Short mmCIF file of C-alpha atoms (C1' of nucleotides) in Angstrom, two decimals:
data_model
loop_
_atom_site.label_atom_id
_atom_site.label_comp_id
_atom_site.label_asym_id
_atom_site.label_seq_id
_atom_site.Cartn_x
_atom_site.Cartn_y
_atom_site.Cartn_z
CA MET A 60 6.78 14.32 36.99
CA GLY A 61 3.27 13.17 37.59
CA ARG A 62 0.50 15.10 39.36
CA PRO A 63 1.47 17.37 41.78
CA PRO A 64 0.03 16.77 45.43
CA CYS A 65 -3.30 18.45 46.21
CA CYS A 66 -1.45 20.38 48.88
CA ASP A 67 2.01 20.96 50.14
CA LYS A 68 3.22 17.88 52.15
CA ILE A 69 5.24 19.81 54.39
CA GLY A 70 3.37 21.49 57.20
CA VAL A 71 0.21 19.65 56.56
CA LYS A 72 -1.07 17.78 59.44
CA LYS A 73 -2.30 14.35 59.16
CA GLY A 74 -4.44 12.12 61.32
CA PRO A 75 -7.52 12.46 63.71
CA TRP A 76 -8.99 16.11 63.90
CA THR A 77 -8.80 17.60 67.43
CA PRO A 78 -11.81 19.56 68.89
CA GLU A 79 -10.01 22.80 68.17
CA GLU A 80 -9.67 22.33 64.60
CA ASP A 81 -12.94 21.00 64.27
CA ILE A 82 -14.18 24.40 65.82
CA ILE A 83 -12.19 26.39 63.72
CA LEU A 84 -13.47 24.64 60.53
CA VAL A 85 -17.22 24.72 61.69
CA SER A 86 -16.67 28.32 62.74
CA TYR A 87 -15.17 29.18 59.11
CA ILE A 88 -18.13 27.37 57.24
CA GLN A 89 -20.82 28.92 59.28
CA GLU A 90 -19.25 32.23 58.38
CA HIS A 91 -18.63 31.55 54.57
CA GLY A 92 -20.51 28.53 53.73
CA PRO A 93 -19.19 25.35 52.43
CA GLY A 94 -17.19 25.13 49.10
CA ASN A 95 -13.80 26.78 47.98
CA TRP A 96 -12.02 24.18 50.01
CA ARG A 97 -8.94 25.29 48.73
CA SER A 98 -8.70 28.52 50.59
CA VAL A 99 -10.27 27.00 53.69
CA PRO A 100 -6.72 25.96 55.34
CA THR A 101 -5.10 29.15 54.34
CA ASN A 102 -8.05 31.53 55.75
CA THR A 103 -8.55 29.66 58.88
CA GLY A 104 -5.06 28.70 59.44
CA LEU A 105 -5.59 25.07 59.92
CA LEU A 106 -2.54 22.88 58.84
CA ARG A 107 -4.74 20.74 56.92
CA CYS A 108 -5.06 19.93 53.17
CA SER A 109 -8.09 21.09 51.58
CA LYS A 110 -9.38 17.75 50.77
CA SER A 111 -8.93 16.85 54.50
CA CYS A 112 -11.24 19.74 55.49
CA ARG A 113 -13.90 18.91 52.63
CA LEU A 114 -13.99 15.21 54.12
CA ARG A 115 -14.11 16.35 57.65
CA TRP A 116 -17.04 18.43 57.02
CA THR A 117 -18.94 16.18 54.95
CA ASN A 118 -18.41 12.94 56.65
CA TYR A 119 -18.62 14.18 60.19
CA LEU A 120 -19.76 17.76 61.04
CA ARG A 121 -21.78 18.63 58.29
CA PRO A 122 -25.31 18.82 60.07
CA GLY A 123 -28.14 16.19 59.43
CA ILE A 124 -25.82 13.44 59.64
CA LYS A 125 -27.08 10.17 61.57
CA ARG A 126 -24.38 8.04 62.65
CA GLY A 127 -24.43 4.12 63.67
CA ASN A 128 -27.27 2.26 64.55
CA PHE A 129 -28.30 1.52 60.98
CA THR A 130 -32.03 0.59 61.15
CA GLU A 131 -33.14 -2.71 59.51
CA GLN A 132 -35.15 -0.51 57.03
CA GLU A 133 -31.46 1.45 56.00
CA GLU A 134 -29.94 -1.87 55.90
CA LYS A 135 -32.25 -3.29 53.37
CA MET A 136 -31.92 -0.55 51.20
CA ILE A 137 -28.22 -0.43 51.08
CA ILE A 138 -28.08 -4.02 50.25
CA HIS A 139 -30.41 -3.55 47.19
CA LEU A 140 -29.07 -0.37 46.04
CA GLN A 141 -25.70 -2.01 46.17
CA ALA A 142 -26.97 -4.79 44.04
CA LEU A 143 -28.47 -2.07 41.73
CA LEU A 144 -25.85 0.45 41.61
CA GLY A 145 -22.78 -1.54 42.68
CA ASN A 146 -20.32 0.21 44.78
CA ARG A 147 -21.32 3.56 43.88
CA TRP A 148 -21.40 4.70 47.65
CA ALA A 149 -22.23 8.24 46.73
CA ALA A 150 -25.17 7.51 44.62
CA ILE A 151 -26.40 5.05 47.28
CA ALA A 152 -26.17 7.84 50.06
CA ASN A 153 -28.33 9.96 47.86
CA TYR A 154 -31.16 7.53 48.71
CA LEU A 155 -30.13 7.61 52.45
CA PRO A 156 -30.20 11.30 53.15
CA GLN A 157 -28.76 11.16 56.62
CA ARG A 158 -25.85 8.88 55.98
CA THR A 159 -22.64 9.59 54.42
CA ASP A 160 -21.07 7.46 51.58
CA ASN A 161 -18.06 6.93 53.78
CA ASP A 162 -20.42 5.73 56.57
CA ILE A 163 -22.44 3.36 54.02
CA LYS A 164 -19.13 2.03 52.66
CA ASN A 165 -17.80 1.08 56.27
CA TYR A 166 -20.99 -0.36 57.04
CA TRP A 167 -21.31 -2.36 53.81
CA ASN A 168 -17.54 -3.62 54.25
CA THR A 169 -17.54 -4.39 58.01
CA HIS A 170 -21.19 -5.94 58.32
CA LEU A 171 -23.27 -6.38 55.34
CA LYS A 172 -20.77 -7.84 53.03
CA LYS A 173 -20.43 -10.70 56.13
CA LYS A 174 -23.81 -10.89 56.70
CA LEU A 175 -24.63 -11.76 53.04
CA LYS A 176 -21.45 -13.99 52.85
CA LYS A 177 -22.91 -15.86 55.75
CA GLY A 178 -26.37 -15.91 54.01
CA GLU A 179 -24.72 -17.48 51.14
CA ASN A 180 -22.98 -20.15 52.95
CA GLU A 181 -26.28 -21.23 54.66
CA ASN A 182 -28.12 -21.56 51.48
CA GLY A 183 -25.16 -22.84 49.61
CA VAL A 184 -25.35 -20.22 46.69
CA SER A 185 -24.94 -16.49 46.41
CA SER A 186 -27.72 -14.33 45.69
CA PHE A 187 -26.72 -13.78 42.20
CA GLN A 188 -24.15 -16.24 41.36
CA SER A 189 -24.67 -20.02 40.48
CA VAL A 190 -28.21 -19.24 39.55
CA PRO A 191 -29.62 -20.27 36.22
CA LYS A 192 -30.23 -17.49 33.83
CA GLY A 193 -33.88 -17.34 34.09
CA GLN A 194 -34.11 -17.92 37.56
CA TRP A 195 -31.48 -15.14 38.16
CA GLU A 196 -33.57 -12.61 36.15
CA ARG A 197 -36.62 -13.63 38.28
CA ARG A 198 -34.15 -13.13 41.31
CA LEU A 199 -33.12 -9.71 40.24
CA GLN A 200 -36.89 -8.66 39.77
CA THR A 201 -37.63 -9.83 42.93
CA ASP A 202 -34.99 -7.73 44.39
CA ILE A 203 -35.78 -4.94 42.41
CA ARG A 204 -39.20 -5.13 43.62
CA MET A 205 -38.03 -5.49 47.26
CA ALA A 206 -35.84 -2.64 46.72
CA LYS A 207 -38.27 -0.54 45.66
CA GLN A 208 -40.74 -1.64 48.55
CA ALA A 209 -37.98 -0.65 51.01
CA LEU A 210 -37.19 2.44 49.04
CA SER A 211 -41.19 3.53 49.35
CA GLU A 212 -40.93 2.83 52.83
CA ALA A 213 -38.22 4.55 53.73
CA LEU A 214 -39.32 7.51 52.07
CA SER A 215 -42.66 7.33 53.37
CA LEU A 216 -41.11 7.28 57.04
CA GLU A 217 -38.93 10.42 55.80
CA LYS A 218 -41.87 12.17 54.76
CA ARG A 219 -43.34 11.74 58.00
CA SER A 220 -40.27 12.73 60.02
CA PHE A 221 -39.73 15.82 57.80
CA SER A 222 -43.17 17.15 58.01
CA THR A 223 -43.43 17.09 61.62
CA ASP A 224 -41.33 19.14 64.17
CA SER A 225 -37.80 18.45 64.95
CA GLU A 226 -38.78 16.13 67.74
CA ASP A 227 -39.68 13.49 65.20
CA LEU A 228 -36.57 13.76 63.45
CA LYS A 229 -35.12 11.42 66.20
CA PRO A 230 -35.21 7.69 65.60
CA SER A 231 -37.89 5.92 67.40
CA GLN A 232 -35.10 3.78 69.01
CA GLY A 233 -34.05 5.21 72.43
CA THR A 234 -30.57 5.92 71.32
CA SER A 235 -30.88 9.23 69.13
CA THR A 236 -27.88 9.68 66.89
CA TYR A 237 -29.37 12.74 64.93
CA ALA A 238 -27.38 15.86 65.54
CA SER A 239 -26.76 19.29 64.09
CA SER A 240 -22.84 19.88 63.90
CA ALA A 241 -23.18 22.57 66.32
CA GLU A 242 -24.71 20.02 68.62
CA ASN A 243 -21.92 17.75 67.82
CA ILE A 244 -19.21 20.25 68.89
CA SER A 245 -21.45 21.42 71.96
CA ARG A 246 -21.23 17.86 73.10
CA LEU A 247 -17.75 17.38 72.19
CA LEU A 248 -16.79 20.71 74.15
CA GLN A 249 -18.71 19.31 77.18
CA ASN A 250 -16.40 16.44 77.40
CA TRP A 251 -13.49 18.53 76.17
CA MET A 252 -13.92 21.03 79.07
CA LYS A 253 -14.26 18.35 81.72
CA THR A 254 -10.96 16.97 80.75
CA THR A 255 -9.19 19.95 79.78
CA PRO A 256 -9.01 22.62 82.30
CA GLU A 257 -7.59 25.10 79.83
CA PRO A 258 -9.18 24.46 76.40
CA VAL A 259 -7.45 26.55 74.08
CA THR A 260 -4.02 26.25 75.18
CA GLY A 261 -4.17 22.72 76.39
CA GLY A 262 -5.18 20.94 73.12
CA GLY A 263 -7.25 18.01 73.72
CA GLY A 264 -5.66 15.53 71.39
CA ALA A 265 -7.63 13.34 69.08
CA GLY A 266 -8.93 10.03 70.50
CA HIS A 267 -8.88 11.86 73.93
CA ARG A 268 -10.54 9.99 76.47
CA THR A 269 -12.59 10.88 79.09
CA GLU A 270 -12.87 9.32 82.65
CA SER A 271 -15.80 7.22 81.76
CA GLY A 272 -13.31 5.96 79.05
CA GLU A 273 -15.40 7.41 76.21
CA THR A 274 -13.52 8.71 73.40
CA VAL A 275 -14.80 12.38 72.88
CA THR A 276 -13.81 12.65 69.33
CA GLN A 277 -14.31 10.67 66.59
CA GLY A 278 -18.23 10.48 66.56
CA SER A 279 -18.87 9.39 70.21
CA PHE A 280 -19.96 13.01 70.80
CA ILE A 281 -22.47 12.53 68.18
CA ASN A 282 -23.56 9.29 69.36
CA GLY A 283 -23.80 10.47 72.91
CA SER A 284 -26.33 8.12 74.13
CA SER A 285 -29.31 9.19 76.19
CA SER A 286 -28.05 6.73 79.09
CA ASP A 287 -24.96 8.58 79.24
CA GLY A 288 -25.79 11.05 82.13
CA ALA A 289 -22.08 12.80 81.60
CA LEU A 290 -23.49 14.09 78.29
CA SER A 291 -26.83 15.14 79.15
CA ASP A 292 -27.58 18.98 78.72
CA GLU A 293 -29.08 19.13 82.17
CA THR A 294 -26.01 18.04 84.17
CA THR A 295 -23.64 19.71 82.16
CA PRO A 296 -24.80 23.20 80.79
CA PRO A 297 -22.86 24.63 77.75
CA HIS A 298 -19.81 26.88 78.47
CA GLN A 299 -20.88 30.43 78.11
CA GLY A 300 -18.00 31.44 76.04
CA PHE A 301 -18.75 28.47 73.59
CA GLY A 302 -22.32 29.29 73.78
CA SER A 303 -22.04 32.38 71.83
CA PHE A 304 -19.82 30.88 69.55
CA PHE A 305 -22.73 28.75 68.32
CA SER A 306 -25.16 31.67 68.03
CA PHE A 307 -26.17 31.73 64.38
CA SER A 308 -26.58 35.59 64.40
CA ASN A 309 -24.42 36.21 61.23
CA LYS A 310 -25.75 37.52 57.87
CA SER A 311 -26.94 34.12 56.72
CA CYS A 312 -28.93 33.36 59.65
CA HIS A 313 -31.40 36.04 61.09
CA GLU A 314 -32.41 34.36 64.17
CA SER A 315 -29.76 34.14 66.91
CA VAL A 316 -29.82 30.51 68.26
CA SER A 317 -28.13 29.62 71.22
CA VAL A 318 -26.73 26.10 72.18
CA GLU A 319 -29.45 25.73 74.85
CA GLN A 320 -32.12 26.17 72.13
CA GLN A 321 -30.28 23.94 69.58
CA ASN A 322 -30.14 21.16 72.29
CA ALA A 323 -33.54 21.66 73.05
CA GLY A 324 -34.30 20.45 69.60
CA LEU A 325 -35.10 23.86 68.23
CA MET A 326 -32.24 24.20 66.07
CA THR A 327 -32.26 21.92 63.39
CA PRO A 328 -30.50 21.48 59.95
CA GLU A 329 -33.84 22.50 58.44
CA ASN A 330 -34.04 25.72 59.92
CA SER A 331 -30.21 26.62 59.93
CA ILE A 332 -30.03 28.43 56.40
CA VAL A 333 -26.26 28.44 56.56
CA PHE A 334 -26.01 24.71 56.44
CA GLN A 335 -29.30 24.09 54.31
CA ASP A 336 -27.41 23.94 51.07
CA GLU A 337 -25.20 21.44 52.12
CA ASN A 338 -27.76 19.13 53.27
CA LYS A 339 -28.51 16.25 51.08
CA PRO A 340 -31.81 16.67 49.01
CA ASN A 341 -34.75 16.49 51.16
CA LEU A 342 -36.51 13.45 50.07
CA GLY A 343 -39.51 14.39 51.81
CA ASP A 344 -40.40 17.31 50.02
CA GLN A 345 -39.53 16.34 46.66
CA VAL A 346 -38.21 12.94 45.58
CA PRO A 347 -35.57 13.56 43.17
CA LEU A 348 -36.22 11.40 40.05
CA THR A 349 -32.66 10.35 39.22
CA LEU A 350 -31.82 7.54 36.79
CA ILE A 351 -32.37 4.81 39.13
CA ASP A 352 -36.05 6.01 39.84
CA LYS A 353 -36.74 6.34 35.98
CA TRP A 354 -35.43 2.94 35.33
CA LEU A 355 -37.52 1.39 38.16
CA LEU A 356 -40.36 3.36 36.66
CA ASP A 357 -39.53 1.82 33.12
CA VAL A 358 -39.44 -1.53 34.36
CA GLY A 359 -42.91 -0.78 35.80
CA LEU A 360 -41.86 -1.36 39.48
CA PHE A 361 -42.91 1.78 40.79
"C1'" DA B 295 -2.01 -9.17 83.74
"C1'" DA B 296 -0.24 -9.38 79.41
"C1'" DA B 297 -0.49 -10.68 74.54
"C1'" DT B 298 -2.97 -11.51 70.71
"C1'" DC B 299 -6.71 -11.11 67.40
"C1'" DG B 300 -10.59 -9.32 65.00
"C1'" DA B 301 -13.80 -5.71 64.33
"C1'" DT B 302 -14.62 -0.89 63.79
"C1'" DC B 303 -14.53 3.40 61.40
"C1'" DA B 304 -11.92 8.03 60.69
"C1'" DA B 305 -9.02 9.60 57.38
"C1'" DC B 306 -5.74 9.14 53.41
"C1'" DC B 307 -4.68 8.27 48.70
"C1'" DG B 308 -4.96 8.35 44.11
"C1'" DC B 309 -7.63 8.39 40.28
"C1'" DC B 310 -11.87 10.72 37.84
"C1'" DT B 311 -14.79 14.23 36.49
"C1'" DC B 312 -16.09 18.65 35.41
"C1'" DG B 313 -15.83 23.64 35.15
"C1'" DT B 314 -13.29 27.30 33.38
"C1'" DG B 315 -9.96 30.28 30.89
"C1'" DA C 114 -9.70 21.73 21.33
"C1'" DC C 115 -6.84 21.70 25.09
"C1'" DA C 116 -4.80 22.24 29.66
"C1'" DC C 117 -5.36 23.08 34.34
"C1'" DG C 118 -7.06 23.05 38.97
"C1'" DA C 119 -10.88 22.01 42.33
"C1'" DG C 120 -13.79 19.16 44.14
"C1'" DG C 121 -15.54 14.42 44.25
"C1'" DC C 122 -15.37 9.42 44.60
"C1'" DG C 123 -14.23 4.75 45.88
"C1'" DG C 124 -10.46 1.85 47.55
"C1'" DT C 125 -7.47 1.20 51.30
"C1'" DT C 126 -4.99 1.98 55.84
"C1'" DG C 127 -4.07 2.43 60.39
"C1'" DA C 128 -5.31 3.85 65.22
"C1'" DT C 129 -8.20 2.15 68.66
"C1'" DC C 130 -11.12 -1.02 71.38
"C1'" DG C 131 -13.10 -5.12 73.14
"C1'" DA C 132 -13.03 -9.99 73.24
"C1'" DT C 133 -10.37 -13.83 73.56
"C1'" DT C 134 -6.52 -16.72 74.98
#
DNA sequence: AAATCGATCAACCGCCTCGTG
DNA sequence: ACACGAGGCGGTTGATCGATT
């Protein structure tokens, strides 16, 4: 017999999400809030499994997600937290509020694993293996200390960025990757509109590419770099019809925020009540004292 | 120009945990 | 105490892209 599948295999769509599906999902969550994923496919008409909806939201559409361009600080934190927590990506992601567990996992598997391995080969030994017990302990202590330091630095950075206006949320680097989901979809639509004359019936497929060769879906609209003129709001104002779609005038949010306002930086996850609950803990306001924090305190490293 | 290969990352799969009746 | 279902998590897969041959 075995466990029945989480959803009907028949009639369930798989593979990359289309812009239309993203819009439907975001619009539904704006109205009803995240959760009760089981009912999402039935209520929205999306031919997707509930898990797929949840995953799409948490890993991609949820506001406050930073994608790509891992900073050195983040890199350090991941390495040390991985050493401390193991492959508990969700736990690690709690310390990196703007990153998803999937993103961290991918980054670890594609970049950091190799990086560390390379380091091992250069040094001839692994960071933990082949080290005499006493040294291993010392090394662990050093690593914990470094993790603590990285953590503190990162947290102080968070504190600074959260306490100032939304402009400060953007990383200091030229390529800002911060985006709310509304922004994401807005950018997506701008590209989509350019390539699809009749958006609703046309159905821009997943992985659809623009003339510039940029993949419209799958993250690139989030990563829209500042150098990409085609993506800039000045050159391509948001479509009016979709502009109203993104106005936050429902019961959960008193103020109506237009796409223009959102793109001008006025619409941030922090002032979006709809999405606020879904944000990861705001480390800037109050650092949650988790087990690892306690442990770090216990060992006298904090 | 075409074929091949490696890197990247979104999404899926299946197990686990937790809440509820 | 137990069964069941929903949601969460980590491992893995597969599509896509750029670099190399």
